[in-house]
Short mmCIF file of C-alpha atoms in Angstrom, two decimals:
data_model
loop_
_atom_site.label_atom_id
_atom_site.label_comp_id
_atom_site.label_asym_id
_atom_site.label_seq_id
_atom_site.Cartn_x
_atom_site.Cartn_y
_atom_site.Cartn_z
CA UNK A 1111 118.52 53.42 123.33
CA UNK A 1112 117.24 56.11 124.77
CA UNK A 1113 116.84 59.67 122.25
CA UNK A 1114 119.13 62.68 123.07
CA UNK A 1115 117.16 65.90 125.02
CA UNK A 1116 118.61 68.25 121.80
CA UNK A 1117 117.69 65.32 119.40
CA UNK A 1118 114.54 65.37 120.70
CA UNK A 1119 113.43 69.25 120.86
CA UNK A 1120 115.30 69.30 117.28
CA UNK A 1121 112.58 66.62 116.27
CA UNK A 1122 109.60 68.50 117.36
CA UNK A 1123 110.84 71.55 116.18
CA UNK A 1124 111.30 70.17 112.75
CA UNK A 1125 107.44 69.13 113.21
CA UNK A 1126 106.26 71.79 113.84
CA UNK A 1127 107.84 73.44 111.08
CA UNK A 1128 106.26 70.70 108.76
CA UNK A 1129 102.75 71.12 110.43
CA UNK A 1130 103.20 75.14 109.76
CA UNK A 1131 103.74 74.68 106.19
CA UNK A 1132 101.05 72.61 105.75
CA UNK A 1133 98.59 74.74 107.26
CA UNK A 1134 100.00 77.55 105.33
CA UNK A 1135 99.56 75.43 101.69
CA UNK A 1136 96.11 74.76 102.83
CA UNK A 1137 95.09 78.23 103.66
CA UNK A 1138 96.91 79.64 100.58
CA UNK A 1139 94.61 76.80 99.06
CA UNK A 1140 90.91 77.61 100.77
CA UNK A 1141 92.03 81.33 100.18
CA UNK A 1142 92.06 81.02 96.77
CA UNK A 1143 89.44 79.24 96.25
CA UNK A 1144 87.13 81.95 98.50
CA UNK A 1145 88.65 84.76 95.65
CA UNK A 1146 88.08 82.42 92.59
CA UNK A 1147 84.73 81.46 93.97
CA UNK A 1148 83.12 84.47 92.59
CA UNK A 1149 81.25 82.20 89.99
CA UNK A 1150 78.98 81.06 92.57
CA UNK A 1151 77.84 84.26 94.32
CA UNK A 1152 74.00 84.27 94.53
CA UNK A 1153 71.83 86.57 92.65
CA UNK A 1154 70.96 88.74 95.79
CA UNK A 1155 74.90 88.93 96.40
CA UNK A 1156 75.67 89.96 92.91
CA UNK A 1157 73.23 92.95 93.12
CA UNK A 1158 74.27 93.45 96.53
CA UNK A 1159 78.33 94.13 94.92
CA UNK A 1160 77.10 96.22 92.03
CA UNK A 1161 75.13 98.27 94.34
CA UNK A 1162 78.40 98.88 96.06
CA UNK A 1163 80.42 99.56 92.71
CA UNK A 1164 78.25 102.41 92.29
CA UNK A 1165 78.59 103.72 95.43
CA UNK A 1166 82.21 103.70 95.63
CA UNK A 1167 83.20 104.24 91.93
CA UNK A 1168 81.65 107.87 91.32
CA UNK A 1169 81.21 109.48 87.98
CA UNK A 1170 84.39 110.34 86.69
CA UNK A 1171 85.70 113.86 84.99
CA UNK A 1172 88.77 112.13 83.67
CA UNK A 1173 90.01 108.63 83.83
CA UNK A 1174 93.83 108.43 84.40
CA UNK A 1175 96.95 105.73 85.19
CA UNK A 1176 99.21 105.74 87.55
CA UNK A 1177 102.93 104.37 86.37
CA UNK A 1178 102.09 101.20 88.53
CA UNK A 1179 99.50 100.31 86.54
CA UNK A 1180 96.48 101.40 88.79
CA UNK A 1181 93.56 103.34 87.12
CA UNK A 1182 91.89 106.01 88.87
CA UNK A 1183 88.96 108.16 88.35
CA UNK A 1184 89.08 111.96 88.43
CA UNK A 1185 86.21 112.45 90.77
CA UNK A 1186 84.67 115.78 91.56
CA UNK A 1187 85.54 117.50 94.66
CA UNK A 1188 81.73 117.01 95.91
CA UNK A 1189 80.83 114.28 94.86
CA UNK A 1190 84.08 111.92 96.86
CA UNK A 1191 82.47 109.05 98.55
CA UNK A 1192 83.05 111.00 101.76
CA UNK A 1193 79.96 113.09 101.52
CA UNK A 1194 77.89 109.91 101.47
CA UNK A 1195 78.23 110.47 105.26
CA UNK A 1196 74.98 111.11 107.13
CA UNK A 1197 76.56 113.41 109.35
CA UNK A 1198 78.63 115.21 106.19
CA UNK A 1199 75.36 115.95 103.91
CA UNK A 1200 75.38 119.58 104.53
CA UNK A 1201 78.88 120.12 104.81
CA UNK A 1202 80.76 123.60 103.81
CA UNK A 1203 83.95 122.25 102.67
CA UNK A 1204 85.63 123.17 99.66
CA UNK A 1205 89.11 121.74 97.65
CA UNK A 1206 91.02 124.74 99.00
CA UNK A 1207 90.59 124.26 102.74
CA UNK A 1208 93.78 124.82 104.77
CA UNK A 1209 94.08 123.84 108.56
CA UNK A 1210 94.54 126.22 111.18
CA UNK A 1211 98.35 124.95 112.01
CA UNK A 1212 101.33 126.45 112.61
CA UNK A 1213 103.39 124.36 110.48
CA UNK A 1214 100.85 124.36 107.47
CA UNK A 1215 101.67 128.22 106.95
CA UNK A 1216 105.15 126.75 105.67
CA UNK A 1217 102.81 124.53 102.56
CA UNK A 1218 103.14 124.96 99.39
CA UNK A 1219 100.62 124.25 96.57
CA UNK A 1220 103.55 122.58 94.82
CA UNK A 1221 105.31 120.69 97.90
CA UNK A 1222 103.90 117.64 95.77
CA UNK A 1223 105.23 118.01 92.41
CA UNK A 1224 108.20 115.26 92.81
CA UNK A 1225 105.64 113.16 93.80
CA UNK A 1226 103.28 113.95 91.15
CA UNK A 1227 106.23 112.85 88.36
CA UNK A 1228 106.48 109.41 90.09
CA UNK A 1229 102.90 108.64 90.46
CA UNK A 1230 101.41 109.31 86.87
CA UNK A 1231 101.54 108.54 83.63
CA UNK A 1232 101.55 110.87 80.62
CA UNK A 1233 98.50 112.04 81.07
CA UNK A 1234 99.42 114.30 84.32
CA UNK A 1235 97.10 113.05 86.61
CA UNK A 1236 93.85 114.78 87.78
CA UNK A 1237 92.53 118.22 87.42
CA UNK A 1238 92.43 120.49 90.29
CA UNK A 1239 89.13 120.71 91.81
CA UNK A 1240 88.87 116.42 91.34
CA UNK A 1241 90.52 113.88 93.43
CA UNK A 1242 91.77 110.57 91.96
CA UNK A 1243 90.38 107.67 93.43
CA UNK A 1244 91.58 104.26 92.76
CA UNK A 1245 89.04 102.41 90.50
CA UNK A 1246 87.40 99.36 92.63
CA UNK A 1247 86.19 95.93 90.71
CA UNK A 1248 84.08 93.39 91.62
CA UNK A 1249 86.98 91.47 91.97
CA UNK A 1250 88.53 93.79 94.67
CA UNK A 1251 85.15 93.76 96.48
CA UNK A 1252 85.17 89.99 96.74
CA UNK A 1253 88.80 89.93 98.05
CA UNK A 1254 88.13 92.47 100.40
CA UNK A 1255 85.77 90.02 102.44
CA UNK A 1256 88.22 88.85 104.01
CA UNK A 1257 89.60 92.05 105.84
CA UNK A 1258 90.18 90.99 109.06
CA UNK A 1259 88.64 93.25 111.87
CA UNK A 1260 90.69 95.71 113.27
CA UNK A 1261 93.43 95.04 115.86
CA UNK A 1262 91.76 96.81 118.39
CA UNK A 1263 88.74 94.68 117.45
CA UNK A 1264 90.67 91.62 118.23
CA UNK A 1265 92.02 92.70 121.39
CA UNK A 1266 88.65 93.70 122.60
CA UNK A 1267 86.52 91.32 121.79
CA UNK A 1268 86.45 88.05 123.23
CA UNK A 1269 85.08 85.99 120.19
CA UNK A 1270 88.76 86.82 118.63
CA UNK A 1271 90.29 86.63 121.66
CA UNK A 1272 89.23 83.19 122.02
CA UNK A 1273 90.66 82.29 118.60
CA UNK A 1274 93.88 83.88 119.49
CA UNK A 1275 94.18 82.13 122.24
CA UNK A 1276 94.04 79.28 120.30
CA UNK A 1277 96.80 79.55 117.53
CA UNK A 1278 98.84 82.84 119.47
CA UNK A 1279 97.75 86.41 118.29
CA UNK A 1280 97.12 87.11 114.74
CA UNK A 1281 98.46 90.47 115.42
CA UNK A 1282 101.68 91.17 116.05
CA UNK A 1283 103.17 94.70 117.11
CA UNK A 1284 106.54 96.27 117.61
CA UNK A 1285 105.97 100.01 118.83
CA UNK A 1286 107.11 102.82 120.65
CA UNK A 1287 104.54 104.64 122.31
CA UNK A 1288 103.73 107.71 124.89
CA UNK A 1289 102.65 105.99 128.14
CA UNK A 1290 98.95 105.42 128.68
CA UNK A 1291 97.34 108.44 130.58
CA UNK A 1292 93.93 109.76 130.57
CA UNK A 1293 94.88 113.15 130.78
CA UNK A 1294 97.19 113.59 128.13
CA UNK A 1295 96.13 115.97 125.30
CA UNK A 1296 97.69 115.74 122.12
CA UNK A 1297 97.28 117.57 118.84
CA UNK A 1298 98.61 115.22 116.72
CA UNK A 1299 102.01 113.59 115.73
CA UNK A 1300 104.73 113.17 113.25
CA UNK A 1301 107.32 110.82 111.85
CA UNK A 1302 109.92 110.42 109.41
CA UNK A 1303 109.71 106.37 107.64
CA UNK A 1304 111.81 104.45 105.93
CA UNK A 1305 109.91 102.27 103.48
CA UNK A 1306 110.21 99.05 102.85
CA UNK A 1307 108.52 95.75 100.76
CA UNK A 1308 108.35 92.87 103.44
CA UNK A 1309 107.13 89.47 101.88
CA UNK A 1310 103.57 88.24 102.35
CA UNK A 1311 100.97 85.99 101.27
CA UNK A 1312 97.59 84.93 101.38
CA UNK A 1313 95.69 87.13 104.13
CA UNK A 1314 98.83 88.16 105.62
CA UNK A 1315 99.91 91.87 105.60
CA UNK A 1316 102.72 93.95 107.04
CA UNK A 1317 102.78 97.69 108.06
CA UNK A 1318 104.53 100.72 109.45
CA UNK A 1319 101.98 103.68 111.24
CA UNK A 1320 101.69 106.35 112.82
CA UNK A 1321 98.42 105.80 115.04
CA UNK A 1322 96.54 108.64 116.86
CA UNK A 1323 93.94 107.42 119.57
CA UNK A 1324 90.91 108.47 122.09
CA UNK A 1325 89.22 105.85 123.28
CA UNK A 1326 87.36 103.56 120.43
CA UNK A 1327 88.24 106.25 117.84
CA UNK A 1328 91.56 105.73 115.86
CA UNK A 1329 93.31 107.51 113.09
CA UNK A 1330 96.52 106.01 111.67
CA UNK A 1331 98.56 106.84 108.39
CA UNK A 1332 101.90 105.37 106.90
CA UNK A 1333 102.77 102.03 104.40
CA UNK A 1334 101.12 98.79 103.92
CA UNK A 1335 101.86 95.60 102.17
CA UNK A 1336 98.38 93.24 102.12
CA UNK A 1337 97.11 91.85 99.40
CA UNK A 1338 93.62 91.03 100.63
CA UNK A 1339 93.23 94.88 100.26
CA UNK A 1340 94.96 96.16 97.20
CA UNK A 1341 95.32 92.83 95.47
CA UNK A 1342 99.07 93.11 94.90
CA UNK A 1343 102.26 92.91 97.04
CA UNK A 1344 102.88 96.64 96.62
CA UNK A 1345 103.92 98.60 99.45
CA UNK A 1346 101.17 101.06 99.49
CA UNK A 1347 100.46 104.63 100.69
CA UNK A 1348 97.23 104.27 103.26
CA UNK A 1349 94.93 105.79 105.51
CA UNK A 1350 92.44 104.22 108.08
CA UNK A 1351 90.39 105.66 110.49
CA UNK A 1352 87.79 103.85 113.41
CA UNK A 1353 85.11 106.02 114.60
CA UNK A 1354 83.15 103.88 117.19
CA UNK A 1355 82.20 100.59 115.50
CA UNK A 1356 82.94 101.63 112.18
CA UNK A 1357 85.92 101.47 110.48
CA UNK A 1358 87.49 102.19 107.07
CA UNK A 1359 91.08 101.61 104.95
CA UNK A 1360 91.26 104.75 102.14
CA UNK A 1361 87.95 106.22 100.82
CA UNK A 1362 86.00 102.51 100.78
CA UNK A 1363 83.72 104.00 102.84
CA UNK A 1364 82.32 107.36 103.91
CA UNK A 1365 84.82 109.31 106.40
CA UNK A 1366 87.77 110.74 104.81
CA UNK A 1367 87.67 113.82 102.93
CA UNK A 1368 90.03 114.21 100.11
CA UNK A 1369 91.42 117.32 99.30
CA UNK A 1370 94.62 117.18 96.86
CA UNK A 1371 94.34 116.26 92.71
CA UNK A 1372 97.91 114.98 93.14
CA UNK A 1373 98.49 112.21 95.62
CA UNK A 1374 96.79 109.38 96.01
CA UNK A 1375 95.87 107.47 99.12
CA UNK A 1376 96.12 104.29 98.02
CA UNK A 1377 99.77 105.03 95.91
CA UNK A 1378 102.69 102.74 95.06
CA UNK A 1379 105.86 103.40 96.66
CA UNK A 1380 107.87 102.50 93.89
CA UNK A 1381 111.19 103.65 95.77
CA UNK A 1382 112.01 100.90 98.84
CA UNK A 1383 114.64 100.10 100.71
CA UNK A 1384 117.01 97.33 100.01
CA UNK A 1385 119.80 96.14 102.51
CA UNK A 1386 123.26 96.81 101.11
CA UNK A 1387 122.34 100.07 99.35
CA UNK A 1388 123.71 102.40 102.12
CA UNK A 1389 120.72 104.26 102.98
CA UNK A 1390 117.00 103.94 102.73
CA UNK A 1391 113.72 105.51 101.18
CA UNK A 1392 111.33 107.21 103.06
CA UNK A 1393 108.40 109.54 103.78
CA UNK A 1394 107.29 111.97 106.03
CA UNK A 1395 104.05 111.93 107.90
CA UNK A 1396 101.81 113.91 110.17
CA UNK A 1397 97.98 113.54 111.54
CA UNK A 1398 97.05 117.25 112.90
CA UNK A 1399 94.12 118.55 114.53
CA UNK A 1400 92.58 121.54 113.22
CA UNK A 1401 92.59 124.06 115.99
CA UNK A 1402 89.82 126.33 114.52
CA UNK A 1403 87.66 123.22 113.72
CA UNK A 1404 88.20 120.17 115.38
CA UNK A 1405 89.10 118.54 111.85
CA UNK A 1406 92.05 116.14 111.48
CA UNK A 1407 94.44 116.24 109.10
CA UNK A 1408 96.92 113.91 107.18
CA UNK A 1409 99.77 116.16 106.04
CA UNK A 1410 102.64 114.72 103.82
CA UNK A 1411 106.28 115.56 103.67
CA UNK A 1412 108.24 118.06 105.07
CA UNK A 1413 106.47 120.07 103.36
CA UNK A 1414 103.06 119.41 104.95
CA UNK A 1415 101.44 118.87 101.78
CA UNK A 1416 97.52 118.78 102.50
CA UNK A 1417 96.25 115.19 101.28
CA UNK A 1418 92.57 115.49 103.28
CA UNK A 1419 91.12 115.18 106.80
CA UNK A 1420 88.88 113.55 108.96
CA UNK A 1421 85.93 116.01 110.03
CA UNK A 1422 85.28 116.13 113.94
CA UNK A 1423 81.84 115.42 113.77
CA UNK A 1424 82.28 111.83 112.55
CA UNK A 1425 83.59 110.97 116.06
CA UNK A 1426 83.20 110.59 119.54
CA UNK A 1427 85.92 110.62 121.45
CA UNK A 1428 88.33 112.50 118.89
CA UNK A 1429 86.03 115.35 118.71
CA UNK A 1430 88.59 116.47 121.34
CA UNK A 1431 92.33 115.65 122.15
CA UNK A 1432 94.19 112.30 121.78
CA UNK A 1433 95.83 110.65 124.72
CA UNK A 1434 97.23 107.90 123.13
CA UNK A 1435 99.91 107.68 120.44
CA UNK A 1436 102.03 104.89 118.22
CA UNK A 1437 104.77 104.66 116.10
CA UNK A 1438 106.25 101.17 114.88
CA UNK A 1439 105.15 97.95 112.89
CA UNK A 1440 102.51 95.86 112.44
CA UNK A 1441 101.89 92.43 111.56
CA UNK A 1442 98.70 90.45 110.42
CA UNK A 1443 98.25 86.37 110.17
CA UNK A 1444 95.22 84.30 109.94
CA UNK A 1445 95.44 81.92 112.74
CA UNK A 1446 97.69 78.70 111.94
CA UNK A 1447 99.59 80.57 109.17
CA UNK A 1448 103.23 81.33 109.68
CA UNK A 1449 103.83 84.95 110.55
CA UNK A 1450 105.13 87.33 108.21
CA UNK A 1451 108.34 89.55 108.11
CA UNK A 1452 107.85 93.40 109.56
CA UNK A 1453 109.89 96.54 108.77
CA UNK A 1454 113.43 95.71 106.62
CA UNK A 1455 112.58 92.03 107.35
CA UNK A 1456 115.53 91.30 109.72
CA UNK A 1457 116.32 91.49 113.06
CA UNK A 1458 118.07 94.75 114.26
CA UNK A 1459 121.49 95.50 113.60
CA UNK A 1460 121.40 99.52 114.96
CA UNK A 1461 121.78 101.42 111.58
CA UNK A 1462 119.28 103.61 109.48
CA UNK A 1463 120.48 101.25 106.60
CA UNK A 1464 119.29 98.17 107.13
CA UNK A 1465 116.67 98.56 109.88
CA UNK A 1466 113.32 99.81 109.31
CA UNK A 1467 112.60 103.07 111.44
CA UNK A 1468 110.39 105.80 112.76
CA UNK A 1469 112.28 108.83 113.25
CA UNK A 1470 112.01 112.68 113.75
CA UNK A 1471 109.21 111.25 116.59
CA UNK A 1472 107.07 114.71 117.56
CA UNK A 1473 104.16 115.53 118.47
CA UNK A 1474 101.14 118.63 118.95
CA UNK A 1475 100.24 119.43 122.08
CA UNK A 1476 97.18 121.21 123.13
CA UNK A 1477 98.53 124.79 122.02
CA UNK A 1478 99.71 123.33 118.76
CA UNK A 1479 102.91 123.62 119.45
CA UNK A 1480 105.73 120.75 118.03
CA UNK A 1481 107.34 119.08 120.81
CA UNK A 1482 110.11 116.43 121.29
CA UNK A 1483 108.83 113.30 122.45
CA UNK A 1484 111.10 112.16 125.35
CA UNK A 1485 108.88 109.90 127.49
CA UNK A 1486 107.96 106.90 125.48
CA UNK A 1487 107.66 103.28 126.55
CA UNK A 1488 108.27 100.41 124.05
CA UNK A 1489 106.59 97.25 123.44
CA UNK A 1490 106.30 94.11 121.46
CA UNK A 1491 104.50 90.76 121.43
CA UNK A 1492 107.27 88.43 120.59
CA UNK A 1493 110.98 89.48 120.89
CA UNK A 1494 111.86 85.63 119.28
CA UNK A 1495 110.06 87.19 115.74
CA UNK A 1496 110.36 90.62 115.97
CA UNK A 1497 112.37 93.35 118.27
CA UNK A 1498 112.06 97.20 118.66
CA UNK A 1499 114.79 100.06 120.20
CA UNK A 1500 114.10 103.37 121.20
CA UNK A 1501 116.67 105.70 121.19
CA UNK A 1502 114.66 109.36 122.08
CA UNK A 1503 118.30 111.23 121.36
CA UNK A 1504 119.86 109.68 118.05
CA UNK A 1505 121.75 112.75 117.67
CA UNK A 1506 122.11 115.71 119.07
CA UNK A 1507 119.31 118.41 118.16
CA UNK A 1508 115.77 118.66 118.15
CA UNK A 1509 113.55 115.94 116.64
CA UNK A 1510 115.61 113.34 116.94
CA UNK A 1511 113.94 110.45 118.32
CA UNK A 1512 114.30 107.57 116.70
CA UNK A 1513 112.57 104.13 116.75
CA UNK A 1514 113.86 101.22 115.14
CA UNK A 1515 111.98 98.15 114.66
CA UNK A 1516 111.28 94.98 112.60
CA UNK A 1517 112.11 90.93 112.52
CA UNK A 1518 111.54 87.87 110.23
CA UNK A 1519 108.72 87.15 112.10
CA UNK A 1520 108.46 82.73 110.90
CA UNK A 1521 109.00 83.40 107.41
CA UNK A 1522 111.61 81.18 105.77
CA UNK A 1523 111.73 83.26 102.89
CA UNK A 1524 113.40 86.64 103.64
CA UNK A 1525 113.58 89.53 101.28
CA UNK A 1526 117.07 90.82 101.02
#
């Protein structure tokens, strides 16, 4: 007798769902043997990682913890790994440096304080003139080899492309953007998230950014969730900037000047959204260019607290303007492994509640002015997984563009 058509495709679906699982329980598997493998490192590796601890973990004025259980050193202002720079050895910057902004003359010294209370223990955090960086381990160095490149690595590059082609992208995006045009000129950009704690495993990860662009040089800023990089399922505070070839998450390499004792880069949000709870956590967010200077800035919360910058000179094509900017999700999976969830983990339902969002979209434009950002375009790689809405007039008022976005990507376990 012959099967039915819908018996059939509900055969091979069920297949494939069996063949996905497997190849997730045998990444999961290889994964963790790569992390525990750290036994049989050779000697030239060892001294290869220690070499790197003391490069990244500088001599420390004070040792602190955070209320998540993180430790961080108290690092002097001058001696941050960001100085390790070729191009930064003779710098003249100092902890106190304010942009040349409009909107930072509204800053306060203590626009940080409510988030000082949440992040540290009781021993108040760092010292002014320090910045606390997160303490690295040989352990986290060992993880941490298996970052995957950058998206725009993957899309570029044809060895990835190849393998993408092969098991479907390993990035996944759901994004409102400005439309692609060499001749726009943008100062920077802004956003209001809503912060959630999607579920991943293995090499997975799961993000919401902000991304500012010219060319091969990138700057993005907002939440993470990977535990190749921080080693826990947190959802995270980050930075990460791509100057040419090079790239870099946080301080763990040279780039990113820190500038505020108070808030780490690397944080815990310990406030996320849940569905059900009638409204949602979130933080504000802004990458600015310096117009005296060229520098770029990561300003947090409304009240444009300073956190550090980028300084012109380590780039190429952001020495100047952006033309390109992003707001939305982002999704990583090795190739073979299931996808993971993005945003508030469902599919949208059209309420600041229960969908992850963007909103308050603005951005800088060449005068440093704050403008409303009416002409956007949206896109994403797989409306079956994961779906985005742009709505550039939420309400009525200025700054009220709002992006929703998010999905369960092929995750069978959804975080409610």
């Amino acid at each position: 007798m012959p099967i039915k058509i819908n018996e059939y495709i509900q055969v091979m679906l069920m297949h494939q769902r069996i063949i996905r699982q497997i190849l997730l329980i045998l990444y999961l598997l290889l994964n963790y043997g790569g992390v525990q493998g750290k036994t049989t490192l050779s000697k030239i590796e060892e001294l290869e990682l220690e070499e790197q601890l003391k490069l990244l973990n500088k001599p420390s004025i004070k040792t602190v913890k955070s209320k998540s259980g993180d430790t961080y050193n108290c690092v002097d202002f001058y001696k941050q790994p960001a100085f390790d720079h070729p191009l930064l050895k003779n710098h003249n910057f100092h902890p106190e440096m304010k942009p040349t902004l409009a909107r930072s003359k509204q800053n306060s010294s203590t626009s940080a304080s409510n988030w000082s209370s949440r992040i540290w223990s009781e021993d108040g955090g760092c010292p002014f003139g320090t910045v606390p960086i997160k303490k690295i381990t040989k352990e986290d160095l060992i993880r941490q080899r298996n970052m995957p490149p950058p998206e725009d690595h993957v899309t570029s590059n044809p060895k990835f492309t190849m393998i993408a082609d092969v098991s479907s992208q390993v990035y996944m995006l759901a994004i409102v953007r400005i439309p692609k045009n060499p001749h726009n000129k943008f100062g920077g950009a802004g956003m209001a998230n809503s912060i959630w704690n999607p579920l991943v495993e293995g090499q997975q990860h799961s993000a919401c950014r902000l991304k500012v662009q010219k060319g091969s040089d990138i700057l993005q800023v907002g939440w993470r969730v990977d535990p190749t990089l921080y080693g826990d399922n947190n959802t995270r505070l980050f930075v990460h900037f791509q100057a040419g070839n090079k790239h870099c998450f946080n301080v763990l390499c040279s780039g990113f000047v820190l500038v505020s004792s108070e808030t780490p880069i690397d944080m815990v949000f310990k406030d996320v959204s849940h569905h059900g709870e009638g409204g949602s956590w979130e933080a504000t967010m802004y990458i600015d260019r310096d117009q005296a200077n060229g520098n770029w800035w990561f300003l947090f919360e409304k009240s444009y607290k300073r956190i550090g910058f980028w300084p012109q000179q380590i780039f190429t094509d952001l020495r100047g303007f952006a033309d390109n900017i992003e707001w939305g999700g982002v999704v990583y999976s090795p190739p073979g492994v299931p996808k993971p969830p993005m945003g508030s983990s469902i599919f949208l339902v059209g309420n600041t509640a229960d969908d992850a969002y963007c909103r308050r979209l603005s951005v800088l434009n060449a005068e440093g002015a704050t403008v409303d950002v009416d002409e956007t375009t949206i896109y994403v790689d797989d409306p079956h997984l994961y779906q985005v809405s742009d709505i550039p007039h939420f309400r009525p008022g200025k700054f009220q563009h709002v992006a929703f976005y998010g999905g369960p990507g092929e995750s069978q376990k959804l975080q409610m």
